Short mmCIF file of C-alpha atoms in Angstrom, two decimals:
data_model
loop_
_atom_site.label_atom_id
_atom_site.label_comp_id
_atom_site.label_asym_id
_atom_site.label_seq_id
_atom_site.Cartn_x
_atom_site.Cartn_y
_atom_site.Cartn_z
CA UNK T 1 -7.12 -49.28 -116.45
CA UNK T 2 -8.50 -47.51 -119.44
CA UNK T 3 -10.16 -45.21 -117.69
CA UNK T 4 -7.97 -45.03 -115.19
CA UNK T 5 -5.80 -42.92 -117.11
CA UNK T 6 -8.37 -41.14 -118.81
CA UNK T 7 -9.79 -39.52 -115.16
CA UNK T 8 -6.01 -38.93 -114.83
CA UNK T 9 -6.49 -36.11 -117.44
CA UNK T 10 -5.81 -37.95 -120.26
CA UNK T 11 -8.13 -36.62 -122.74
CA UNK T 12 -9.31 -37.58 -126.36
CA UNK T 13 -6.43 -36.19 -128.74
CA UNK T 14 -3.84 -36.51 -126.54
CA UNK T 15 -0.20 -37.28 -127.68
CA UNK T 16 0.82 -41.05 -126.77
CA UNK T 17 4.10 -42.64 -126.88
CA UNK T 18 3.95 -46.31 -126.26
CA UNK T 19 7.05 -48.41 -125.85
CA UNK T 20 7.05 -51.55 -126.36
CA UNK T 21 3.62 -52.32 -128.46
CA UNK T 22 4.05 -55.92 -129.22
CA UNK T 23 1.14 -57.04 -131.58
CA UNK T 24 -0.63 -54.26 -130.39
CA UNK T 25 -3.13 -55.32 -127.86
CA UNK T 26 -3.14 -52.41 -125.85
CA UNK T 27 -2.64 -50.01 -128.46
CA UNK T 28 -6.27 -50.85 -130.07
CA UNK T 29 -8.01 -49.58 -127.00
CA UNK T 30 -5.79 -46.49 -126.19
CA UNK T 31 -6.56 -45.51 -130.41
CA UNK T 32 -10.65 -46.25 -129.28
CA UNK T 33 -10.11 -43.39 -126.91
CA UNK T 34 -9.19 -40.71 -129.72
CA UNK T 35 -5.43 -40.59 -128.47
CA UNK T 36 -2.88 -39.97 -131.48
CA UNK T 37 -0.34 -42.57 -130.55
CA UNK T 38 2.70 -43.28 -131.78
CA UNK T 39 3.67 -46.78 -130.92
CA UNK T 40 7.47 -48.09 -130.69
CA UNK T 41 8.34 -52.02 -131.51
CA UNK T 42 11.64 -53.82 -131.78
CA UNK T 43 10.24 -56.94 -132.77
CA UNK T 44 9.73 -56.39 -136.73
CA UNK T 45 7.30 -59.56 -137.01
CA UNK T 46 5.41 -57.86 -134.21
CA UNK T 47 5.62 -54.31 -134.85
CA UNK T 48 4.39 -55.21 -139.06
CA UNK T 49 1.36 -57.09 -136.77
CA UNK T 50 0.63 -54.27 -134.74
CA UNK T 51 0.59 -52.48 -138.13
CA UNK T 52 -2.20 -54.43 -138.99
CA UNK T 53 -4.25 -54.76 -136.40
CA UNK T 54 -4.25 -50.86 -135.73
CA UNK T 55 -4.80 -50.16 -139.86
CA UNK T 56 -7.96 -48.83 -138.91
CA UNK T 57 -6.87 -45.85 -137.14
CA UNK T 58 -5.11 -43.12 -138.77
CA UNK T 59 -3.37 -41.02 -135.63
CA UNK T 60 -1.25 -44.10 -135.20
CA UNK T 61 2.16 -44.98 -135.78
CA UNK T 62 4.47 -48.02 -135.44
CA UNK T 63 7.95 -47.45 -135.68
CA UNK T 64 10.09 -50.89 -135.84
CA UNK T 65 13.00 -49.13 -133.32
CA UNK T 66 14.96 -50.29 -130.09
CA UNK T 67 13.51 -47.55 -127.57
CA UNK T 68 17.15 -46.71 -126.54
CA UNK T 69 17.94 -45.42 -129.63
CA UNK T 70 15.26 -43.85 -131.23
CA UNK T 71 15.45 -40.63 -131.47
CA UNK T 72 12.59 -38.37 -130.09
CA UNK T 73 10.39 -36.36 -132.41
CA UNK T 74 10.37 -32.41 -131.77
CA UNK T 75 6.58 -32.43 -130.42
CA UNK T 76 6.94 -33.49 -126.82
CA UNK T 77 4.05 -36.30 -125.68
CA UNK T 78 1.49 -36.05 -122.83
CA UNK T 79 1.61 -39.62 -122.39
CA UNK T 80 4.12 -42.28 -122.01
CA UNK T 81 2.97 -45.40 -122.13
CA UNK T 82 4.67 -49.28 -121.44
CA UNK T 83 1.81 -52.67 -120.70
CA UNK T 84 4.75 -55.38 -119.39
CA UNK T 85 7.63 -54.06 -121.63
CA UNK T 86 9.21 -51.14 -119.81
CA UNK T 87 11.41 -53.53 -117.70
CA UNK T 88 13.06 -54.42 -120.72
CA UNK T 89 14.68 -51.57 -121.58
CA UNK T 90 17.76 -50.29 -120.10
CA UNK T 91 17.35 -48.94 -116.72
CA UNK T 92 20.26 -46.45 -117.19
CA UNK T 93 17.67 -45.17 -120.11
CA UNK T 94 14.29 -45.63 -119.73
CA UNK T 95 13.23 -43.14 -116.80
CA UNK T 96 14.96 -40.46 -118.24
CA UNK T 97 14.02 -40.83 -121.82
CA UNK T 98 10.64 -41.10 -120.56
CA UNK T 99 10.99 -37.17 -119.24
CA UNK T 100 12.82 -35.98 -121.92
CA UNK T 101 9.75 -37.21 -123.79
CA UNK T 102 6.71 -36.09 -121.70
CA UNK T 103 5.98 -32.14 -122.04
CA UNK T 104 5.70 -30.67 -118.39
CA UNK T 105 3.20 -31.85 -116.35
CA UNK T 106 3.27 -35.22 -118.33
CA UNK T 107 2.32 -38.75 -117.45
CA UNK T 108 4.37 -41.58 -117.01
CA UNK T 109 2.45 -44.83 -116.70
CA UNK T 110 2.96 -48.20 -116.80
CA UNK T 111 1.63 -51.75 -116.53
CA UNK T 112 3.41 -54.66 -114.59
CA UNK T 113 1.42 -58.45 -114.38
CA UNK T 114 2.45 -60.96 -111.76
CA UNK T 115 0.91 -64.32 -111.32
CA UNK T 116 -0.70 -64.82 -107.60
CA UNK T 117 -1.94 -67.16 -105.74
CA UNK T 118 -5.91 -67.64 -106.59
CA UNK T 119 -8.40 -69.46 -108.59
CA UNK T 120 -7.25 -72.80 -108.92
CA UNK T 121 -3.43 -71.67 -108.54
CA UNK T 122 -4.00 -72.95 -105.26
CA UNK T 123 -0.97 -73.39 -103.29
CA UNK T 124 -0.76 -77.16 -103.92
CA UNK T 125 -0.81 -76.79 -107.46
CA UNK T 126 1.95 -74.45 -107.44
CA UNK T 127 4.07 -77.03 -105.36
CA UNK T 128 3.27 -79.53 -108.24
CA UNK T 129 4.19 -77.59 -110.78
CA UNK T 130 7.18 -75.97 -109.27
CA UNK T 131 8.43 -79.88 -109.37
CA UNK T 132 8.50 -80.09 -112.97
CA UNK T 133 10.63 -76.64 -113.15
CA UNK T 134 12.83 -77.88 -110.36
CA UNK T 135 13.44 -80.53 -112.08
CA UNK T 136 13.55 -79.44 -115.96
CA UNK T 137 14.62 -75.81 -115.55
CA UNK T 138 17.94 -75.58 -113.35
CA UNK T 139 17.19 -71.89 -112.82
CA UNK T 140 14.46 -72.44 -110.98
CA UNK T 141 14.87 -71.06 -107.16
CA UNK T 142 13.54 -73.58 -104.45
CA UNK T 143 11.01 -73.47 -102.66
CA UNK T 144 9.61 -70.57 -104.61
CA UNK T 145 5.25 -70.06 -104.01
CA UNK T 146 3.12 -66.90 -105.40
CA UNK T 147 2.45 -64.12 -103.19
CA UNK T 148 -1.21 -62.44 -102.60
CA UNK T 149 -2.50 -59.51 -104.65
CA UNK T 150 -1.44 -57.58 -101.50
CA UNK T 151 2.48 -58.83 -101.13
CA UNK T 152 3.04 -57.03 -104.65
CA UNK T 153 5.26 -54.45 -103.17
CA UNK T 154 5.00 -50.93 -104.75
CA UNK T 155 8.15 -49.79 -105.84
CA UNK T 156 8.63 -46.61 -107.41
CA UNK T 157 12.14 -45.24 -106.05
CA UNK T 158 13.29 -45.96 -109.78
CA UNK T 159 10.88 -42.80 -110.19
CA UNK T 160 11.92 -41.30 -106.99
CA UNK T 161 15.82 -41.55 -107.41
CA UNK T 162 15.59 -40.45 -110.76
CA UNK T 163 14.15 -36.81 -109.33
CA UNK T 164 12.51 -36.52 -112.74
CA UNK T 165 8.61 -37.29 -111.81
CA UNK T 166 6.19 -36.47 -108.91
CA UNK T 167 4.90 -39.19 -106.29
CA UNK T 168 3.97 -42.48 -108.08
CA UNK T 169 0.29 -43.42 -108.14
CA UNK T 170 -0.01 -47.27 -108.09
CA UNK T 171 -3.59 -49.11 -109.54
CA UNK T 172 -4.18 -52.69 -109.25
CA UNK T 173 -6.81 -54.78 -111.52
CA UNK T 174 -7.35 -58.50 -110.48
CA UNK T 175 -8.62 -60.94 -112.86
CA UNK T 176 -8.56 -64.89 -113.46
CA UNK T 177 -8.45 -66.10 -117.23
CA UNK T 178 -9.43 -69.49 -118.16
CA UNK T 179 -6.91 -71.81 -119.62
CA UNK T 180 -7.21 -74.99 -121.48
CA UNK T 181 -4.15 -77.75 -121.38
CA UNK T 182 -2.96 -76.09 -124.79
CA UNK T 183 -4.07 -72.76 -123.98
CA UNK T 184 -1.47 -72.41 -121.28
CA UNK T 185 1.75 -74.36 -123.03
CA UNK T 186 0.68 -71.32 -125.41
CA UNK T 187 0.63 -68.58 -123.13
CA UNK T 188 4.45 -70.48 -121.35
CA UNK T 189 6.16 -70.20 -124.88
CA UNK T 190 5.39 -66.53 -125.05
CA UNK T 191 7.86 -65.95 -121.83
CA UNK T 192 11.25 -65.81 -122.66
CA UNK T 193 12.62 -67.73 -120.12
CA UNK T 194 10.79 -70.98 -121.41
CA UNK T 195 12.05 -69.99 -125.29
CA UNK T 196 15.26 -69.90 -123.94
CA UNK T 197 15.64 -73.79 -123.00
CA UNK T 198 17.31 -76.21 -124.90
CA UNK T 199 14.69 -78.17 -127.08
CA UNK T 200 15.28 -81.20 -125.18
CA UNK T 201 14.35 -79.38 -121.71
CA UNK T 202 11.51 -77.24 -123.01
CA UNK T 203 9.83 -80.27 -124.75
CA UNK T 204 9.94 -82.18 -120.92
CA UNK T 205 8.95 -79.29 -119.02
CA UNK T 206 5.67 -78.69 -121.35
CA UNK T 207 5.18 -82.32 -121.18
CA UNK T 208 5.25 -82.68 -117.91
CA UNK T 209 3.06 -79.73 -117.12
CA UNK T 210 0.97 -80.84 -119.93
CA UNK T 211 0.27 -84.20 -117.98
CA UNK T 212 0.04 -82.60 -114.30
CA UNK T 213 -3.07 -80.22 -115.87
CA UNK T 214 -4.98 -83.24 -117.67
CA UNK T 215 -4.34 -85.90 -115.42
CA UNK T 216 -5.12 -83.49 -111.73
CA UNK T 217 -7.28 -80.49 -113.19
CA UNK T 218 -9.48 -82.24 -116.15
CA UNK T 219 -6.95 -80.25 -118.74
CA UNK T 220 -8.55 -77.15 -117.33
CA UNK T 221 -7.51 -74.18 -115.15
CA UNK T 222 -7.80 -70.59 -114.01
CA UNK T 223 -4.85 -68.35 -113.79
CA UNK T 224 -5.02 -65.22 -111.26
CA UNK T 225 -3.20 -62.05 -112.14
#
């Protein structure tokens, strides 16, 4: 992904605005490529972790702020980058403010992730795990199934309708991640939908998922993304 960003003309020394850097997982490889980065992060705790993780890079500044309210600096950016955070920004603001932040010809690069069919995410496994969700999370759509990678829609309507950007290009990167039962439960606890559940429901859901993975998959699975 970072190679493709460089191939799009983002050379070392480029000025990058990152929206929603979290703890800096994507910021570090950007910094390692020699980019000058201003990373805006809403969460105080995550911004503090990002500063520690990026302390070795003098050309990186982590700002604790909501992107929607953050005043843009006078110097424009070459790239606005956002990894799995752009969808959280107010739709009325995110595209237009990103365009305002960029120099003419600048690049907006956003990353979205999807669990897809593959790995041990077989159809049978997903059907079984959906039973856990349908039992303990009433907001779960009935009959939900994983899509294949080719079924993920390349949607550029928001960019096109803004009139601020040229044609979008889409890149897909597929991989599998192995998880133990404990690792997978930790992953689920990073998702806002799981964290928003009442404590009793969330515990019951996670316990039912853990029993399923331990009993039917030997305590290990791999998730295709």
